[in-house]
Structure formats: structure tokens, C-alpha cells
Short mmCIF file of N, CA and C in Angstrom, two decimals:
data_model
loop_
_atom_site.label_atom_id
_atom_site.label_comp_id
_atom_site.label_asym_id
_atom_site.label_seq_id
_atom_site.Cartn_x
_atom_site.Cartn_y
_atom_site.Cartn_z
N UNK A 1 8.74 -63.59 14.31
CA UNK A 1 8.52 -64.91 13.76
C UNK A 1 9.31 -65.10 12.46
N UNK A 2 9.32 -63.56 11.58
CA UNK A 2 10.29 -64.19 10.49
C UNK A 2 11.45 -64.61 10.76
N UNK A 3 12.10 -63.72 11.40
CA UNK A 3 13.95 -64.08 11.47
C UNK A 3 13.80 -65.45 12.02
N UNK A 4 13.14 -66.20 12.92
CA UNK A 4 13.23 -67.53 13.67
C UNK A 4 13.14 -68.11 12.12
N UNK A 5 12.22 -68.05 11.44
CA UNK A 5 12.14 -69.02 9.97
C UNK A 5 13.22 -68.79 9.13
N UNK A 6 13.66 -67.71 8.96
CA UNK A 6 15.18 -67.39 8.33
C UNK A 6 16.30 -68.58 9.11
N UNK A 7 16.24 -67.49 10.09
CA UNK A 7 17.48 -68.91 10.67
C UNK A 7 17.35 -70.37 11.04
N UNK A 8 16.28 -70.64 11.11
CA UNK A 8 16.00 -71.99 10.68
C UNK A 8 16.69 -72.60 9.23
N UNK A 9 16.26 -72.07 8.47
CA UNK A 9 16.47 -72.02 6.46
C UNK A 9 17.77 -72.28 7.03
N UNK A 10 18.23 -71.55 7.54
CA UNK A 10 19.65 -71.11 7.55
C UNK A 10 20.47 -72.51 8.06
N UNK A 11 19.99 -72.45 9.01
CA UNK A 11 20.59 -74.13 9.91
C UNK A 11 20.34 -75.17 9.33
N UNK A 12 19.25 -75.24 8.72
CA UNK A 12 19.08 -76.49 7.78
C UNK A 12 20.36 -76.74 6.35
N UNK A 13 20.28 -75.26 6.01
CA UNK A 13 20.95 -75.56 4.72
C UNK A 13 22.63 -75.64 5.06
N UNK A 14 23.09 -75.84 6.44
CA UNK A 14 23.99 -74.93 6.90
C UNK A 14 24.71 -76.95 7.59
N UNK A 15 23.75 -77.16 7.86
CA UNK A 15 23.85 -78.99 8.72
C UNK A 15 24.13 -79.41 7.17
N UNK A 16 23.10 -79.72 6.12
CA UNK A 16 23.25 -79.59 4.77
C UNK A 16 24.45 -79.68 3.91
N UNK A 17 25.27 -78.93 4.28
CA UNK A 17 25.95 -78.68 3.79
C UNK A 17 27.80 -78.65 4.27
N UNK A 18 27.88 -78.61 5.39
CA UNK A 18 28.88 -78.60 6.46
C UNK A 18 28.69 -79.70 7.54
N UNK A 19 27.97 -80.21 8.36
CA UNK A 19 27.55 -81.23 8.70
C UNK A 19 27.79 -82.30 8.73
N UNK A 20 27.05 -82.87 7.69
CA UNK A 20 26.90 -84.06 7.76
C UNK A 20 28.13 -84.36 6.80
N UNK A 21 28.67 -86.57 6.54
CA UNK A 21 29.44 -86.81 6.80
C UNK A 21 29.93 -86.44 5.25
N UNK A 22 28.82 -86.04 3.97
CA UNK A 22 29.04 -85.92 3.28
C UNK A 22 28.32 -84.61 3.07
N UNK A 23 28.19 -83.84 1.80
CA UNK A 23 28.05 -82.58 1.58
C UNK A 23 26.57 -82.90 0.76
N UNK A 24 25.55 -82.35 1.14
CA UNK A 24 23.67 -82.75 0.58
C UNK A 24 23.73 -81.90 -0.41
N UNK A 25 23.71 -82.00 -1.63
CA UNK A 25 23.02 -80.75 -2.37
C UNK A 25 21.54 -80.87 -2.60
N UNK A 26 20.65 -80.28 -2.38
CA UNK A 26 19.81 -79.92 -2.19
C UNK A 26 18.86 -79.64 -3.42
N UNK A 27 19.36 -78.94 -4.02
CA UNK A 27 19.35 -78.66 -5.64
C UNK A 27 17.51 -77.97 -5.94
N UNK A 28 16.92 -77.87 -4.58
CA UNK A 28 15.59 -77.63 -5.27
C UNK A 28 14.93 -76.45 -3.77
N UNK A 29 15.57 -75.82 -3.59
CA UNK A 29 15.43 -74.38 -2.21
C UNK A 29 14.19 -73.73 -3.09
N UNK A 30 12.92 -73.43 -2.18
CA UNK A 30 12.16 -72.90 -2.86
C UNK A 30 11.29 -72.53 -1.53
N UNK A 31 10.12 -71.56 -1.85
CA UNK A 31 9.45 -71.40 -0.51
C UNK A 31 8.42 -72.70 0.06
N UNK A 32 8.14 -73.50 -1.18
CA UNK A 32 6.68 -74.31 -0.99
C UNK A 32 7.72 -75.86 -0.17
N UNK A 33 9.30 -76.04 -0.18
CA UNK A 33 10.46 -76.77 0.30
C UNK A 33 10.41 -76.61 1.97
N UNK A 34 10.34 -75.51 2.18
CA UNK A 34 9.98 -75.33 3.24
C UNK A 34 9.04 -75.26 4.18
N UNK A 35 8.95 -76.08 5.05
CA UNK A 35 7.72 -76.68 5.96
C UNK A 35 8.00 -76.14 7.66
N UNK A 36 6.90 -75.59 8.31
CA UNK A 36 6.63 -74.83 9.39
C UNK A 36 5.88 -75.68 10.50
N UNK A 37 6.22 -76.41 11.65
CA UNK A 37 5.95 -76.63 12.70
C UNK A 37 5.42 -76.07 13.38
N UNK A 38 4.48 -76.20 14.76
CA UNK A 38 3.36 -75.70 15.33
C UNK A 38 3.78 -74.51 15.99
N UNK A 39 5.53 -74.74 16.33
CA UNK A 39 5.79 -73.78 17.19
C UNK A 39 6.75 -72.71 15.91
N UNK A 40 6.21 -72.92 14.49
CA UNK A 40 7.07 -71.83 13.51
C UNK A 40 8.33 -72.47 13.15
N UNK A 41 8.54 -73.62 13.47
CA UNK A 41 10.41 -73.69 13.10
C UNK A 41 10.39 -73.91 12.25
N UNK A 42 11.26 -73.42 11.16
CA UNK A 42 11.09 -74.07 9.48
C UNK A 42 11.95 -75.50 9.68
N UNK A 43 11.46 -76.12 8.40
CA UNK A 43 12.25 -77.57 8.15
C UNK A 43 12.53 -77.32 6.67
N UNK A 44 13.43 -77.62 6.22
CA UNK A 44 13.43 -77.82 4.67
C UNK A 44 13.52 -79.52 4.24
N UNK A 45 12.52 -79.53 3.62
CA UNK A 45 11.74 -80.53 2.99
C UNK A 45 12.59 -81.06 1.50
N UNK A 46 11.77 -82.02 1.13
CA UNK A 46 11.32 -82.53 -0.21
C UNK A 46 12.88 -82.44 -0.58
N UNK A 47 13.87 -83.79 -0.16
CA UNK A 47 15.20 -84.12 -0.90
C UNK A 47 14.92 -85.01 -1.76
N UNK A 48 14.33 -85.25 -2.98
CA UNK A 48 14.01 -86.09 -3.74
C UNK A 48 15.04 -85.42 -4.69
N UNK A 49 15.37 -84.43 -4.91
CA UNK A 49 16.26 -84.25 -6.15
C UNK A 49 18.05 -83.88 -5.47
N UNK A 50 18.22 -84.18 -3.95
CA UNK A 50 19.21 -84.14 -3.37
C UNK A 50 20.09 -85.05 -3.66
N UNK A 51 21.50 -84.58 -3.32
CA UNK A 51 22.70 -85.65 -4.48
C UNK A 51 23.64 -85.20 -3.38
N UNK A 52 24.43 -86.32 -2.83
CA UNK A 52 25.89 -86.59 -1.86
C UNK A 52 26.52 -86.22 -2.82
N UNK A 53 27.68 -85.34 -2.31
CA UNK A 53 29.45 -85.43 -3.02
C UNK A 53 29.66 -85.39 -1.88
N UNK A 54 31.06 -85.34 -1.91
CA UNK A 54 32.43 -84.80 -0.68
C UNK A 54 32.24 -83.67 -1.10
N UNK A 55 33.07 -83.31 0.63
CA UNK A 55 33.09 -81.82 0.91
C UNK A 55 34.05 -81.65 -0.21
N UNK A 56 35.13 -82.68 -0.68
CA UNK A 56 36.22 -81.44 -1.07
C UNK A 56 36.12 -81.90 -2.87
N UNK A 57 34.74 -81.94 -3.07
CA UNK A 57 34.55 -82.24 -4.76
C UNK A 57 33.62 -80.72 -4.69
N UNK A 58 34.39 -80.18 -5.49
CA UNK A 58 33.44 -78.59 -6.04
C UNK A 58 32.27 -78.78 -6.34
N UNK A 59 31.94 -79.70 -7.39
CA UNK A 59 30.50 -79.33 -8.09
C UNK A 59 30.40 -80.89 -8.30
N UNK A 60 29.00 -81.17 -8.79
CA UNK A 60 28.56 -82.33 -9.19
C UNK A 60 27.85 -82.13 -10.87
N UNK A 61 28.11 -82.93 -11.86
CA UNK A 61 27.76 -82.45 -12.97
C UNK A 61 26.27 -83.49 -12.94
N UNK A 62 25.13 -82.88 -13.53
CA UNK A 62 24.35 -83.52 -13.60
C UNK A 62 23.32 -82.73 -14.23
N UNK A 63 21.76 -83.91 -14.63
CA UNK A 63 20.83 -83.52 -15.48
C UNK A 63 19.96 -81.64 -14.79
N UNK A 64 19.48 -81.06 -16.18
CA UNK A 64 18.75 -79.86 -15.28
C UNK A 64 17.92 -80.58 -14.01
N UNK A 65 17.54 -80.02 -12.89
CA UNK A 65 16.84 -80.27 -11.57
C UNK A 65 16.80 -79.14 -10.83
N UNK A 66 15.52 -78.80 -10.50
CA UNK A 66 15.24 -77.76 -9.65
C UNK A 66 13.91 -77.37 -9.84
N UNK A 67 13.53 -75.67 -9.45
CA UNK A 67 12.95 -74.76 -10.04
C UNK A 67 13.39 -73.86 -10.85
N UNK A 68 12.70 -73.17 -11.87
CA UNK A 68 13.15 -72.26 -12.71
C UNK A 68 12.69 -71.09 -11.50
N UNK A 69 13.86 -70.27 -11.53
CA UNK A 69 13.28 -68.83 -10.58
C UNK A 69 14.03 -69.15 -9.44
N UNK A 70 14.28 -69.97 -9.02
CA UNK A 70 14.63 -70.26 -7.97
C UNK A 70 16.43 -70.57 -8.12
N UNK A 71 16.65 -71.22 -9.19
CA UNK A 71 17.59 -72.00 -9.50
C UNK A 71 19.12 -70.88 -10.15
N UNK A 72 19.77 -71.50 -9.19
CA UNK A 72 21.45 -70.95 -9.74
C UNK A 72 21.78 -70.78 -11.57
N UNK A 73 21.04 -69.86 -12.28
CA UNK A 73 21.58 -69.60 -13.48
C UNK A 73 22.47 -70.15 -14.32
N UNK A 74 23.48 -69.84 -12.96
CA UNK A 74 25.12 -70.26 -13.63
C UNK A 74 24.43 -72.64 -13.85
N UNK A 75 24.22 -72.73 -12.93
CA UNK A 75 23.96 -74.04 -12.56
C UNK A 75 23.02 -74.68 -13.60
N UNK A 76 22.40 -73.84 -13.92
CA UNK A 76 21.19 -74.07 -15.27
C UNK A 76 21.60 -74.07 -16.50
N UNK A 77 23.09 -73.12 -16.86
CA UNK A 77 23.37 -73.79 -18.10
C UNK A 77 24.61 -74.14 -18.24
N UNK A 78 25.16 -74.58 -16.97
CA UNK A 78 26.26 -75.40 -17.37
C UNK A 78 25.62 -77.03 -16.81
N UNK A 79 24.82 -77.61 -16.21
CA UNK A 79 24.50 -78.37 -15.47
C UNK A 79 25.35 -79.09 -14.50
N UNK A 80 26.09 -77.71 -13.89
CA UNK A 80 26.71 -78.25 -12.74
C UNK A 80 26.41 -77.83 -11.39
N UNK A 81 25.98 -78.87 -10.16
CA UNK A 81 25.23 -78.37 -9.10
C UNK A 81 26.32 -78.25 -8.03
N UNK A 82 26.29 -77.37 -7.23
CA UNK A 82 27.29 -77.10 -6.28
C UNK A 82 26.52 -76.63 -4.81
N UNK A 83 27.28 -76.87 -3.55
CA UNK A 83 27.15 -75.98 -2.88
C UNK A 83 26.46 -74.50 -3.02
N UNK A 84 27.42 -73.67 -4.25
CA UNK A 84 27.14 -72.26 -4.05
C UNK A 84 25.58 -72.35 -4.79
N UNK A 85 25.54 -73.29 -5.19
CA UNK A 85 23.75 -73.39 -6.36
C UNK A 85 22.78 -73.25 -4.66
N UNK A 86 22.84 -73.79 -4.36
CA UNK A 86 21.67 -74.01 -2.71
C UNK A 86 21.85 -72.89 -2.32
N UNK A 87 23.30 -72.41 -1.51
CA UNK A 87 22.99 -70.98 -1.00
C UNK A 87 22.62 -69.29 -2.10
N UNK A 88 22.86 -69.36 -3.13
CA UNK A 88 21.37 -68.87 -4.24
C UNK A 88 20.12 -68.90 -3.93
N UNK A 89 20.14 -70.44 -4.25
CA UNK A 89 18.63 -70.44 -3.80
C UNK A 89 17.82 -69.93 -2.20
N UNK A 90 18.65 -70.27 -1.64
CA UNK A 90 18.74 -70.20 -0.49
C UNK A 90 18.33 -68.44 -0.47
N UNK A 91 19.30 -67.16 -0.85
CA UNK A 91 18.83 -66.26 -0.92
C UNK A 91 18.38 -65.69 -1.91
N UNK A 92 17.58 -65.83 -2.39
CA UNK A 92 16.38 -66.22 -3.36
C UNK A 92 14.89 -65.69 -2.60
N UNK A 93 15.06 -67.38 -1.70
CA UNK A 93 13.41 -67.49 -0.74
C UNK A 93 14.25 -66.04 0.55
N UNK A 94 15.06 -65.95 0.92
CA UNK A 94 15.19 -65.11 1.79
C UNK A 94 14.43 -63.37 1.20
N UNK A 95 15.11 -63.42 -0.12
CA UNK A 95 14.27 -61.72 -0.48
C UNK A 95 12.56 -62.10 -0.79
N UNK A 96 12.15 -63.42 -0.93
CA UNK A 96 11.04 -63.22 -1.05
C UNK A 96 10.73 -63.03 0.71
N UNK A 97 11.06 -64.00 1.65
CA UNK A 97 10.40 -63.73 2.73
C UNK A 97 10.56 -62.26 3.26
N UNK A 98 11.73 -61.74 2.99
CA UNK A 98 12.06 -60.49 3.25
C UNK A 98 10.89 -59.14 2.94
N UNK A 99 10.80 -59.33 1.33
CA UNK A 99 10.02 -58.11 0.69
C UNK A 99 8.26 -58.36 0.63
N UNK A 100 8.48 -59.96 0.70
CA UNK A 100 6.84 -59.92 0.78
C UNK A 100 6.46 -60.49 -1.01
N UNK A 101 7.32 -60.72 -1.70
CA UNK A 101 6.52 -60.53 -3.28
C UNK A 101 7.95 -61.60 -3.89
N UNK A 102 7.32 -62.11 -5.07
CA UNK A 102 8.32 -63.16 -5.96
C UNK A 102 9.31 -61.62 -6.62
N UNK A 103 10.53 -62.44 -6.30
CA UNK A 103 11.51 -61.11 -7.22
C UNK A 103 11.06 -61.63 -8.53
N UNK A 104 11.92 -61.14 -9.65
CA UNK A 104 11.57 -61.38 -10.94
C UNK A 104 12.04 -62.83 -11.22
N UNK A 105 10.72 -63.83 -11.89
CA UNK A 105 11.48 -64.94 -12.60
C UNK A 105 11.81 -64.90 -14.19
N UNK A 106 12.77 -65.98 -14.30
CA UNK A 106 13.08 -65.72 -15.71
C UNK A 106 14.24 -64.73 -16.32
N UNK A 107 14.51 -64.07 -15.16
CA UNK A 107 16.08 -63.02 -15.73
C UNK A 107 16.88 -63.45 -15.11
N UNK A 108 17.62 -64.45 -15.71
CA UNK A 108 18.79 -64.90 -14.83
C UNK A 108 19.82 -63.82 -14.10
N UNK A 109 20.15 -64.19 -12.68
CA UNK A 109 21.23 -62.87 -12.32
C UNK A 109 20.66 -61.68 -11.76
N UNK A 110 19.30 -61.67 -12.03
CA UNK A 110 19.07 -60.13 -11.69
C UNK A 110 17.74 -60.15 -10.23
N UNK A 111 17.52 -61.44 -9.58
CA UNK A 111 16.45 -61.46 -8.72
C UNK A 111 17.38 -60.69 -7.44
N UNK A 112 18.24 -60.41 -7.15
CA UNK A 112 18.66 -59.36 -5.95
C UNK A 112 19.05 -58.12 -6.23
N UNK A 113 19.53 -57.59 -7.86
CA UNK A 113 20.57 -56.27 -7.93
C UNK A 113 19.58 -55.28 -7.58
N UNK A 114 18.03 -55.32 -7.55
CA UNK A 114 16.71 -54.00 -7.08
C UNK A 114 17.00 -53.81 -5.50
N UNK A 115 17.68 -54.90 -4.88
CA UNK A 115 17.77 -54.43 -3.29
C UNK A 115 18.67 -54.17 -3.26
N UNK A 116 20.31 -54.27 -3.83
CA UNK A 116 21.76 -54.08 -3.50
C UNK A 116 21.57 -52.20 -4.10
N UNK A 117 20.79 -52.40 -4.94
CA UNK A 117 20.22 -50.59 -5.44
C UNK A 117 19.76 -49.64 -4.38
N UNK A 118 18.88 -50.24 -4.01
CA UNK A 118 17.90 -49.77 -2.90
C UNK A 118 19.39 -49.89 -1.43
N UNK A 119 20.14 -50.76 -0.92
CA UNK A 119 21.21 -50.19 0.00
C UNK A 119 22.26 -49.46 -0.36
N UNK A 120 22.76 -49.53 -2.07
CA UNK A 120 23.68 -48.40 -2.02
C UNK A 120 23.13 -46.96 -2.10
N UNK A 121 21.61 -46.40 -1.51
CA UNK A 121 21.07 -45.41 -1.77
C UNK A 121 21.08 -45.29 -0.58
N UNK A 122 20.88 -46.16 0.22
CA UNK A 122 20.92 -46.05 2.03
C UNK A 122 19.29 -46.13 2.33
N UNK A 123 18.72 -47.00 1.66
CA UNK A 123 17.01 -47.21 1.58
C UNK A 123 17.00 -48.10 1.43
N UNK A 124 17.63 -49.05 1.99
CA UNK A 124 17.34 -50.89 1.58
C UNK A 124 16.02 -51.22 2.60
N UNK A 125 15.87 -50.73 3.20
CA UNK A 125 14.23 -50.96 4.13
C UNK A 125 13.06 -50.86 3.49
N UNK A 126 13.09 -50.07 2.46
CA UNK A 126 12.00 -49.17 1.67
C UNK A 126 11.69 -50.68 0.71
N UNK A 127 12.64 -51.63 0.90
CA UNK A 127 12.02 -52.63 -0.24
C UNK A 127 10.92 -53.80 1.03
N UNK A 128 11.11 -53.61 1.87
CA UNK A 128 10.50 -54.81 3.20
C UNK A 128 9.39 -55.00 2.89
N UNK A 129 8.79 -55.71 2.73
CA UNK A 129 7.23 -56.35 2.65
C UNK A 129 6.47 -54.72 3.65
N UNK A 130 5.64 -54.42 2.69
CA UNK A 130 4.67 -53.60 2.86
C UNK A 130 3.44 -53.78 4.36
N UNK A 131 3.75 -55.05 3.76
CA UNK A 131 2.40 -55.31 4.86
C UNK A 131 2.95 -55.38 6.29
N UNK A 132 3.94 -55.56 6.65
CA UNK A 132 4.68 -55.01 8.08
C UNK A 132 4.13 -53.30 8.38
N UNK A 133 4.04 -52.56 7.32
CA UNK A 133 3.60 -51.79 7.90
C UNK A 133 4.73 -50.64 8.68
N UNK A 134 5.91 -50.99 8.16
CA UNK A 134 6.74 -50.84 9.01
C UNK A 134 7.54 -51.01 10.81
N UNK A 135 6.39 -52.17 10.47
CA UNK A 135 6.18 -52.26 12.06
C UNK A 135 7.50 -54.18 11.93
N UNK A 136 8.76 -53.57 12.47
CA UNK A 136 9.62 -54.79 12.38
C UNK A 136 11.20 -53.85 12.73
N UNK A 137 11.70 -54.70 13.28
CA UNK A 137 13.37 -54.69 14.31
C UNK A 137 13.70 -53.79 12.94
N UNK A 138 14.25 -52.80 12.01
CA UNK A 138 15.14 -52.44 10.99
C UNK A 138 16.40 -52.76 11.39
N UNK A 139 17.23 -53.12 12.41
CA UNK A 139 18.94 -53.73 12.04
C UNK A 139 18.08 -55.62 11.56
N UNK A 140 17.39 -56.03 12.29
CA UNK A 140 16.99 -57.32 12.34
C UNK A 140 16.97 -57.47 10.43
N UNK A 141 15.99 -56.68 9.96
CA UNK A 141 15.52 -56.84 8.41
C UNK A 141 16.49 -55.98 7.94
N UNK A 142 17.29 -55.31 8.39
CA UNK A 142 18.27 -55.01 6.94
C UNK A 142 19.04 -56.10 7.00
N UNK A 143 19.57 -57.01 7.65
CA UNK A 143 20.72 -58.22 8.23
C UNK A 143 20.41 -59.15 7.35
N UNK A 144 19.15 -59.21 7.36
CA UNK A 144 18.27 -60.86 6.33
C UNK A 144 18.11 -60.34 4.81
N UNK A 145 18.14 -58.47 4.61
CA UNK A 145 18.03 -58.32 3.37
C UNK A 145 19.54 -58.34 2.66
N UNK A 146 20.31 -58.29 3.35
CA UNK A 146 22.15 -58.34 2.67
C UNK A 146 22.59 -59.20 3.04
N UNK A 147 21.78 -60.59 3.89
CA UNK A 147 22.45 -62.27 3.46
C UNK A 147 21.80 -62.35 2.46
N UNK A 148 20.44 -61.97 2.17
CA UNK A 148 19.60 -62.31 1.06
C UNK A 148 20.47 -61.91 -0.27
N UNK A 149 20.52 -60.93 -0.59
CA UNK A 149 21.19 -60.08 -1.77
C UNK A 149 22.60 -60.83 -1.70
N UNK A 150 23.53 -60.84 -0.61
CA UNK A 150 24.57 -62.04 -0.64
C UNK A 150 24.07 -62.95 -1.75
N UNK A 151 23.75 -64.11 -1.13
CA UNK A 151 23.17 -65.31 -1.14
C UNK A 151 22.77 -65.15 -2.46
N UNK A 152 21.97 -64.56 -3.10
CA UNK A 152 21.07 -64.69 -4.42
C UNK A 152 22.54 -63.82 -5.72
N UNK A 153 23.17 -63.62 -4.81
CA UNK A 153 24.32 -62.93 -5.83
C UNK A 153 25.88 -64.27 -5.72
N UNK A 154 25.20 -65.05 -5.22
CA UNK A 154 26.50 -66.55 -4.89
C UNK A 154 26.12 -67.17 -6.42
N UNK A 155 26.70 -67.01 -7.03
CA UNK A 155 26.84 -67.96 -8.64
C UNK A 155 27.54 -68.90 -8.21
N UNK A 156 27.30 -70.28 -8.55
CA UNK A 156 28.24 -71.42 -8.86
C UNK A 156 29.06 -71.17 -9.13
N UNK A 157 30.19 -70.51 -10.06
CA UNK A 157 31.37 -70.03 -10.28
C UNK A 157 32.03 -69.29 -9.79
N UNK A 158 31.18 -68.57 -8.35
CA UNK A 158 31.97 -67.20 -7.91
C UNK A 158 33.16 -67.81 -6.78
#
């Protein structure tokens, strides 16, 4: 059931962003954004702080908007929202769904480098939500934990 909600996230932010006729920023990826249907499919929700550019305009400059914890760093103090700001966020909620627990808020930059640690040791599993029990696909959850660590390591500037 997780990976179906992952790749859901995924397709949403993915139509989002490539898609449609203009480019959505999103600007506010969070877990409580995301909404679950009877049969599990995620939806991502709540575009009230979403803003059109063109595909081929980099960034959009604009007021702070988001969550703190959630939110592209780089994007927080320059106040420029981009593409790469969503897929952050984006893997962000992925290491939470991943590990089971909020990474750290408040340290900008550093909510993925505890799992990119944990795979250059060759133990990136050892971080998976506990309460699995170990009981889950390991190629399936290491795959969602290094888009995650990707994703949450995508700065607006990179």
C-alpha cells in the first residue's frame, strides 16, 4: 500500500509539473496535502498557495509560502519558488512515509544526509519505519528511500 501512495505523490507532482499547459508550483508538499481515497490512491490537495509560470521560466520570485520543515531552504531565503522547491518537498514527505517519523525540522539542508549515511554504510534499510517490522519488498523500500534522499537533497539552485 505504501509504494501505490508514493507513486501516486509521484504522478501528481509529476502531471504538476510537466503536464499541464503551464508549470503548477505547488509551493506547500506536506503529508496532511495529501489526501487518500477508498481504494488508497493518494491525491495531492490544498493548491491555495499554487502559482502558474512557464515551463521555460526557472523560478518565480515571491512572498515566504509554505511549511516550515517541509519547505526548500534554499527557497525560504531567497523567496524564490521553483520546480526544484516541490520536488524537496516532495522528498521530504517521501522519508517521512518511508522511516515512519518527522526527519528533523528547523535545520535547513539536513532532513535526508541521516539516510544518504545510513546507504553509504550499505544499511539504508536499518532507517525503514520500525513498525514494518521488517516485514516489506527491501529493493521496493530502498528505491523510495534514494528518490527520497534525491528529492529532499534537490535545492532550488542545484
Amino acid at each position: 500500500m505504501g509504494c501505490e501512495i508514493v507513486l501516486g505523490l509521484g504522478s501528481a507532482l509529476l502531471y504538476l509539473q510537466e503536464e499541464w499547459e503551464q508549470c503548477v508550483l505547488h509551493r506547500d508538499i506536506k503529508p496532511s496535502n495529501v489526501m487518500l481515497d477508498a481504494s488508497f490512491n493518494a491525491k495531492l490537495g490544498d493548491l491555495g498557495l499554487a502559482r502558474l509560470v512557464d515551463h521555460d521560466r526557472e523560478s518565480y520570485t515571491t512572498a515566504l509560502a509554505g511549511t516550515m520543515g517541509y519547505m526548500d531552504p534554499v527557497c525560504a531565503a531567497t523567496r524564490r519558488a521553483s520546480a526544484k522547491s516541490d520536488v524537496y518537498s516532495f522528498g521530504v514527505v517521501l522519508l517521512e512515509i518511508a522511516c515512519g517519523r518527522r526527519a528533523p525540522i528547523g535545520v535547513p539542508g539536513r532532513r535526508g544526509p541521516w539516510v544518504w549515511d545510513w546507504y553509504r554504510k550499505g544499511s539504508i534499510l536499518d532507517v525503514a519505519d520500525e513498525r514494518l517490522n521488517g516485514e516489506f519488498d527491501r529493493e521496493e523500500m530502498e528505491r523510495v528511500l534514494v528518490v527520497a534522499r534525491s528529492g529532499a537533497r534537490t535545492l532550488a539552485t542545484a
